mmCIF file of C-alpha atoms in Angstrom:
data_model
loop_
_atom_site.group_PDB
_atom_site.id
_atom_site.type_symbol
_atom_site.label_atom_id
_atom_site.label_comp_id
_atom_site.label_asym_id
_atom_site.label_seq_id
_atom_site.Cartn_x
_atom_site.Cartn_y
_atom_site.Cartn_z
ATOM 1 C CA MET A 1 61.868 94.510 83.799
ATOM 2 C CA LEU A 2 65.400 95.344 84.877
ATOM 3 C CA PHE A 3 66.794 92.384 82.901
ATOM 4 C CA ASN A 4 64.848 93.470 79.646
ATOM 5 C CA LEU A 5 66.204 97.039 80.158
ATOM 6 C CA LYS A 6 69.695 95.748 80.412
ATOM 7 C CA LYS A 7 69.282 93.711 77.292
ATOM 8 C CA PHE A 8 67.764 96.623 75.401
ATOM 9 C CA ILE A 9 70.540 99.068 76.338
ATOM 10 C CA GLY A 10 73.148 96.434 75.713
ATOM 11 C CA ASN A 11 71.781 95.698 72.179
ATOM 12 C CA LEU A 12 71.642 99.393 71.391
ATOM 13 C CA MET A 13 75.455 99.577 72.187
ATOM 14 C CA MET A 14 76.214 96.803 69.513
ATOM 15 C CA PRO A 15 78.088 98.048 66.495
ATOM 16 C CA LEU A 16 75.299 97.849 64.020
ATOM 17 C CA PRO A 17 72.494 99.553 65.857
ATOM 18 C CA ALA A 18 74.931 102.092 67.344
ATOM 19 C CA LEU A 19 76.432 103.030 63.890
ATOM 20 C CA LEU A 20 73.018 103.173 62.370
ATOM 21 C CA LEU A 21 71.835 105.501 65.080
ATOM 22 C CA LEU A 22 74.945 107.720 64.318
ATOM 23 C CA MET A 23 74.209 107.722 60.629
ATOM 24 C CA GLY A 24 70.623 108.758 61.378
ATOM 25 C CA LEU A 25 71.833 111.560 63.398
ATOM 26 C CA ALA A 26 74.174 112.630 60.620
ATOM 27 C CA LEU A 27 71.309 112.524 58.099
ATOM 28 C CA LEU A 28 69.201 114.568 60.376
ATOM 29 C CA LEU A 29 71.936 117.271 60.651
ATOM 30 C CA LEU A 30 72.408 117.242 56.864
ATOM 31 C CA TRP A 31 68.814 117.507 56.035
ATOM 32 C CA PHE A 32 67.218 119.766 58.730
ATOM 33 C CA THR A 33 70.139 121.883 60.164
ATOM 34 C CA ARG A 34 72.911 124.112 59.303
ATOM 35 C CA TRP A 35 75.510 121.692 60.903
ATOM 36 C CA GLN A 36 76.599 120.348 57.638
ATOM 37 C CA LYS A 37 80.175 119.810 58.379
ATOM 38 C CA SER A 38 79.374 117.876 61.631
ATOM 39 C CA GLY A 39 76.834 115.646 59.694
ATOM 40 C CA LYS A 40 79.343 114.951 57.034
ATOM 41 C CA VAL A 41 82.039 113.939 59.638
ATOM 42 C CA ILE A 42 79.619 111.798 61.681
ATOM 43 C CA LEU A 43 78.393 110.082 58.572
ATOM 44 C CA SER A 44 81.908 109.489 57.241
ATOM 45 C CA LEU A 45 83.253 108.086 60.468
ATOM 46 C CA SER A 46 80.189 105.826 60.972
ATOM 47 C CA TRP A 47 80.477 104.411 57.448
ATOM 48 C CA LEU A 48 84.206 103.868 57.929
ATOM 49 C CA LEU A 49 83.811 102.102 61.267
ATOM 50 C CA LEU A 50 81.036 99.853 59.816
ATOM 51 C CA LEU A 51 83.312 98.938 56.922
ATOM 52 C CA LEU A 52 86.271 98.173 59.239
ATOM 53 C CA LEU A 53 84.255 96.071 61.703
ATOM 54 C CA SER A 54 82.888 94.160 58.669
ATOM 55 C CA LEU A 55 86.424 92.968 57.568
ATOM 56 C CA GLN A 56 87.918 89.686 58.688
ATOM 57 C CA PRO A 57 91.316 90.965 59.708
ATOM 58 C CA VAL A 58 89.868 93.605 61.985
ATOM 59 C CA SER A 59 86.891 91.629 63.501
ATOM 60 C CA ASP A 60 89.019 88.599 64.245
ATOM 61 C CA ARG A 61 91.821 90.601 65.677
ATOM 62 C CA LEU A 62 89.288 92.150 68.101
ATOM 63 C CA LEU A 63 87.786 88.580 68.993
ATOM 64 C CA ARG A 64 90.879 86.532 69.167
ATOM 65 C CA PRO A 65 92.165 87.655 72.593
ATOM 66 C CA LEU A 66 88.796 86.645 74.196
ATOM 67 C CA GLU A 67 88.981 83.129 72.614
ATOM 68 C CA SER A 68 92.638 82.323 73.268
ATOM 69 C CA GLY A 69 92.418 81.700 76.972
ATOM 70 C CA TYR A 70 91.242 78.036 76.809
ATOM 71 C CA VAL A 71 91.775 75.232 74.406
ATOM 72 C CA THR A 72 89.335 72.601 73.369
ATOM 73 C CA TYR A 73 88.736 70.032 76.078
ATOM 74 C CA ARG A 74 89.924 66.469 75.321
ATOM 75 C CA GLY A 75 90.244 65.058 78.856
ATOM 76 C CA SER A 76 88.896 61.650 79.800
ATOM 77 C CA ALA A 77 88.547 61.842 83.614
ATOM 78 C CA GLN A 78 85.408 60.739 85.139
ATOM 79 C CA ILE A 79 82.895 63.588 85.292
ATOM 80 C CA ASP A 80 79.330 63.576 86.607
ATOM 81 C CA TYR A 81 78.036 66.760 84.939
ATOM 82 C CA ILE A 82 78.412 68.560 81.614
ATOM 83 C CA VAL A 83 76.805 71.928 81.992
ATOM 84 C CA VAL A 84 75.928 73.572 78.609
ATOM 85 C CA LEU A 85 74.933 77.320 79.032
ATOM 86 C CA GLY A 86 71.987 78.764 77.202
ATOM 87 C CA GLY A 87 72.278 81.210 74.189
ATOM 88 C CA GLY A 88 70.030 82.435 71.391
ATOM 89 C CA TYR A 89 67.021 80.454 70.643
ATOM 90 C CA THR A 90 63.450 80.345 69.358
ATOM 91 C CA PHE A 91 60.919 77.531 69.313
ATOM 92 C CA ASN A 92 58.832 76.460 66.345
ATOM 93 C CA PRO A 93 57.738 72.752 66.590
ATOM 94 C CA ASP A 94 57.452 72.547 62.801
ATOM 95 C CA TRP A 95 61.195 73.128 62.446
ATOM 96 C CA ALA A 96 64.011 70.625 62.748
ATOM 97 C CA PRO A 97 65.115 70.762 66.363
ATOM 98 C CA SER A 98 68.506 72.207 65.670
ATOM 99 C CA SER A 99 66.874 75.121 63.671
ATOM 100 C CA ASN A 100 65.512 76.444 66.928
ATOM 101 C CA LEU A 101 69.023 77.093 68.292
ATOM 102 C CA LEU A 102 70.288 80.562 67.095
ATOM 103 C CA GLY A 103 73.730 81.898 66.703
ATOM 104 C CA ASN A 104 76.072 80.533 69.481
ATOM 105 C CA SER A 105 73.616 77.923 70.918
ATOM 106 C CA LEU A 106 73.898 75.034 68.451
ATOM 107 C CA PRO A 107 77.752 74.768 68.656
ATOM 108 C CA ARG A 108 77.441 74.754 72.406
ATOM 109 C CA VAL A 109 74.994 71.915 72.350
ATOM 110 C CA THR A 110 76.840 69.815 69.887
ATOM 111 C CA GLU A 111 80.175 70.222 71.733
ATOM 112 C CA GLY A 112 78.256 69.190 74.898
ATOM 113 C CA VAL A 113 76.979 66.072 73.175
ATOM 114 C CA ARG A 114 80.507 65.269 71.916
ATOM 115 C CA LEU A 115 81.754 65.407 75.503
ATOM 116 C CA TYR A 116 78.881 63.462 76.797
ATOM 117 C CA LEU A 117 79.689 60.705 74.366
ATOM 118 C CA SER A 118 83.200 60.570 75.638
ATOM 119 C CA HIS A 119 82.217 60.599 79.307
ATOM 120 C CA PRO A 120 79.957 57.623 79.906
ATOM 121 C CA GLY A 121 77.853 57.858 82.886
ATOM 122 C CA SER A 122 77.701 61.660 82.895
ATOM 123 C CA LYS A 123 74.620 63.896 82.894
ATOM 124 C CA MET A 124 73.984 66.773 80.498
ATOM 125 C CA VAL A 125 72.691 69.949 82.265
ATOM 126 C CA PHE A 126 71.051 72.583 80.129
ATOM 127 C CA THR A 127 70.426 76.085 81.407
ATOM 128 C CA GLY A 128 68.307 79.056 80.336
ATOM 129 C CA ALA A 129 64.897 80.649 81.135
ATOM 130 C CA ARG A 130 61.730 80.810 79.052
ATOM 131 C CA GLY A 131 61.382 83.360 76.291
ATOM 132 C CA ALA A 132 58.263 85.065 75.076
ATOM 133 C CA LYS A 133 55.567 82.338 74.764
ATOM 134 C CA THR A 134 58.027 79.581 73.962
ATOM 135 C CA LEU A 135 59.652 76.572 75.676
ATOM 136 C CA SER A 136 62.567 77.563 77.970
ATOM 137 C CA ASN A 137 65.983 77.901 76.554
ATOM 138 C CA ALA A 138 67.170 74.830 78.424
ATOM 139 C CA ALA A 139 64.237 72.673 77.312
ATOM 140 C CA THR A 140 64.789 73.638 73.652
ATOM 141 C CA ALA A 141 68.507 72.743 73.902
ATOM 142 C CA ALA A 142 67.508 69.389 75.559
ATOM 143 C CA LEU A 143 65.281 68.558 72.676
ATOM 144 C CA VAL A 144 68.171 69.016 70.191
ATOM 145 C CA ALA A 145 70.436 66.825 72.417
ATOM 146 C CA GLU A 146 67.802 64.231 72.538
ATOM 147 C CA SER A 147 67.397 64.284 68.657
ATOM 148 C CA LEU A 148 71.180 63.625 68.511
ATOM 149 C CA GLY A 149 70.797 60.550 70.649
ATOM 150 C CA VAL A 150 71.219 61.649 74.303
ATOM 151 C CA PRO A 151 68.736 59.699 76.481
ATOM 152 C CA ARG A 152 66.138 61.908 78.255
ATOM 153 C CA ASN A 153 67.131 60.397 81.637
ATOM 154 C CA ASP A 154 70.643 61.686 81.189
ATOM 155 C CA ILE A 155 69.377 65.303 80.775
ATOM 156 C CA ILE A 156 68.878 67.821 83.566
ATOM 157 C CA ILE A 157 66.977 71.063 82.765
ATOM 158 C CA LEU A 158 67.621 74.224 84.778
ATOM 159 C CA ASP A 159 65.059 76.798 83.380
ATOM 160 C CA ARG A 160 65.040 79.543 85.885
ATOM 161 C CA PRO A 161 68.287 81.441 85.181
ATOM 162 C CA LEU A 162 67.982 84.685 83.079
ATOM 163 C CA ASP A 163 71.818 85.344 82.661
ATOM 164 C CA THR A 164 75.171 83.730 83.348
ATOM 165 C CA GLU A 165 75.285 84.906 86.814
ATOM 166 C CA GLU A 166 71.988 83.225 87.696
ATOM 167 C CA GLU A 167 73.112 80.163 85.731
ATOM 168 C CA ALA A 168 76.157 79.831 88.040
ATOM 169 C CA ALA A 169 74.039 80.219 91.120
ATOM 170 C CA GLN A 170 71.593 77.532 90.098
ATOM 171 C CA VAL A 171 74.265 75.014 88.880
ATOM 172 C CA ALA A 172 75.884 75.410 92.311
ATOM 173 C CA GLU A 173 72.656 74.049 93.943
ATOM 174 C CA LEU A 174 72.997 70.976 91.737
ATOM 175 C CA VAL A 175 76.701 70.009 91.467
ATOM 176 C CA GLY A 176 78.097 71.248 94.907
ATOM 177 C CA GLN A 177 81.887 70.954 95.082
ATOM 178 C CA LYS A 178 82.165 68.277 92.279
ATOM 179 C CA PRO A 179 84.139 69.206 89.278
ATOM 180 C CA PHE A 180 82.119 69.550 86.088
ATOM 181 C CA ILE A 181 82.676 70.430 82.461
ATOM 182 C CA LEU A 182 81.474 73.940 81.544
ATOM 183 C CA VAL A 183 80.609 74.293 77.883
ATOM 184 C CA THR A 184 79.822 77.780 76.436
ATOM 185 C CA SER A 185 81.163 79.900 73.445
ATOM 186 C CA ALA A 186 84.948 80.520 73.600
ATOM 187 C CA ASN A 187 84.502 84.269 73.768
ATOM 188 C CA HIS A 188 81.990 83.885 76.576
ATOM 189 C CA LEU A 189 84.076 81.490 78.570
ATOM 190 C CA PRO A 190 86.356 83.866 80.442
ATOM 191 C CA ARG A 191 83.411 85.826 81.843
ATOM 192 C CA ALA A 192 81.391 82.596 82.581
ATOM 193 C CA MET A 193 84.427 81.189 84.501
ATOM 194 C CA VAL A 194 84.476 84.298 86.723
ATOM 195 C CA PHE A 195 80.902 83.862 87.675
ATOM 196 C CA PHE A 196 81.174 80.145 88.334
ATOM 197 C CA GLU A 197 84.308 80.321 90.356
ATOM 198 C CA ALA A 198 82.793 83.101 92.443
ATOM 199 C CA GLN A 199 80.193 80.537 93.490
ATOM 200 C CA GLY A 200 83.038 78.426 94.821
ATOM 201 C CA LEU A 201 82.586 75.900 92.021
ATOM 202 C CA HIS A 202 85.257 73.841 90.093
ATOM 203 C CA PRO A 203 84.406 74.280 86.452
ATOM 204 C CA ILE A 204 86.390 72.537 83.754
ATOM 205 C CA PRO A 205 86.499 75.009 80.807
ATOM 206 C CA ALA A 206 85.250 73.513 77.532
ATOM 207 C CA PRO A 207 85.146 76.227 74.763
ATOM 208 C CA ALA A 208 82.777 75.853 71.839
ATOM 209 C CA ASN A 209 81.928 77.893 68.860
ATOM 210 C CA GLN A 210 85.367 79.318 68.171
ATOM 211 C CA MET A 211 84.947 82.101 65.627
ATOM 212 C CA ALA A 212 88.240 83.995 65.221
ATOM 213 C CA ILE A 213 89.802 82.508 62.096
ATOM 214 C CA SER A 214 93.539 81.835 62.186
ATOM 215 C CA SER A 215 93.735 79.317 59.428
ATOM 216 C CA PRO A 216 94.299 80.339 55.743
ATOM 217 C CA LEU A 217 91.479 82.163 53.889
ATOM 218 C CA ASN A 218 91.000 83.171 50.317
ATOM 219 C CA PHE A 219 92.190 86.814 49.747
ATOM 220 C CA TRP A 220 88.632 87.853 48.845
ATOM 221 C CA ASP A 221 87.378 86.560 52.138
ATOM 222 C CA ARG A 222 89.802 88.790 53.866
ATOM 223 C CA ILE A 223 89.156 91.935 51.906
ATOM 224 C CA MET A 224 85.420 91.873 51.308
ATOM 225 C CA PRO A 225 83.082 93.211 53.962
ATOM 226 C CA SER A 226 80.860 90.549 55.384
ATOM 227 C CA SER A 227 77.887 90.312 57.885
ATOM 228 C CA MET A 228 79.564 87.158 59.380
ATOM 229 C CA PHE A 229 82.621 89.226 60.240
ATOM 230 C CA LEU A 230 80.536 92.119 61.599
ATOM 231 C CA GLY A 231 78.918 89.477 63.818
ATOM 232 C CA HIS A 232 82.460 88.542 65.049
ATOM 233 C CA SER A 233 83.086 92.277 65.965
ATOM 234 C CA GLU A 234 79.675 92.378 67.685
ATOM 235 C CA ARG A 235 80.736 89.295 69.846
ATOM 236 C CA ALA A 236 83.853 91.066 70.749
ATOM 237 C CA VAL A 237 82.067 94.303 71.785
ATOM 238 C CA TYR A 238 79.364 92.382 73.640
ATOM 239 C CA GLU A 239 81.784 90.367 75.760
ATOM 240 C CA THR A 240 84.105 93.264 76.334
ATOM 241 C CA LEU A 241 81.135 95.359 77.626
ATOM 242 C CA GLY A 242 79.948 92.313 79.771
ATOM 243 C CA SER A 243 83.369 91.972 81.353
ATOM 244 C CA LEU A 244 83.476 95.744 82.212
ATOM 245 C CA TRP A 245 80.022 95.429 83.712
ATOM 246 C CA GLN A 246 81.135 92.280 85.613
ATOM 247 C CA ARG A 247 84.095 94.161 87.117
ATOM 248 C CA LEU A 248 82.073 97.154 88.089
ATOM 249 C CA LYS A 249 79.496 94.818 90.007
ATOM 250 C CA SER A 250 82.313 92.747 91.733
ATOM 251 C CA LYS A 251 84.319 93.620 94.889
ATOM 252 C CA PRO A 252 87.880 94.725 94.236
ATOM 253 C CA GLU A 253 89.386 91.736 96.060
ATOM 254 C CA GLU A 254 87.757 89.439 93.604
ATOM 255 C CA TYR A 255 90.222 90.576 90.885
#
């Protein structure tokens, strides 16, 4: 219950629902009260913020600092475990396996498979609990890895954790003090590393799903608002809020 409440409140604080709520408030003021000037100001500012957060130069400027801390892992040292953290998913057995991984999940799994292929003898570890009337997050990601050629006996499923903190605790029971590769989205990796190192673990960071674009773009891609770039802004807000919550929960000496 507490986990669901945390997710609900967190989602309300994302740019799109938060700005839509503000716009709704503005419309109520304009239609049903005498607070016309306040309604106009709130509506105008909400619209402007939605526009700015949907533009590539703004959204990727917000996201890039979160993604710049770690580079793509290309090491070849012997590693026993490659841990791939869970993300968005659903489960429909009639779909292609990869279609069940939503948003940030598929890039995490494909990067994990790439690293598995370059580290013979390693095991892939997938984390993530069960959603509403579906397979677990971990099991769904494992099915995708199998469809890409990873043998089932090289896959370990940890399907109890609800969030990153719980993922770190369960991985600790499995790997002990052995170094392991930790695969998650580049923008999520800084926060994930804090959780895993707090468990006394030795994760090797392997960012996936880099989103902030620094390569050349067509000028129309830079000046036209896009739902994709609004999603980049959302990730920046989500991880910033997550890091603030992580710091509030942690002891001062941990930082």
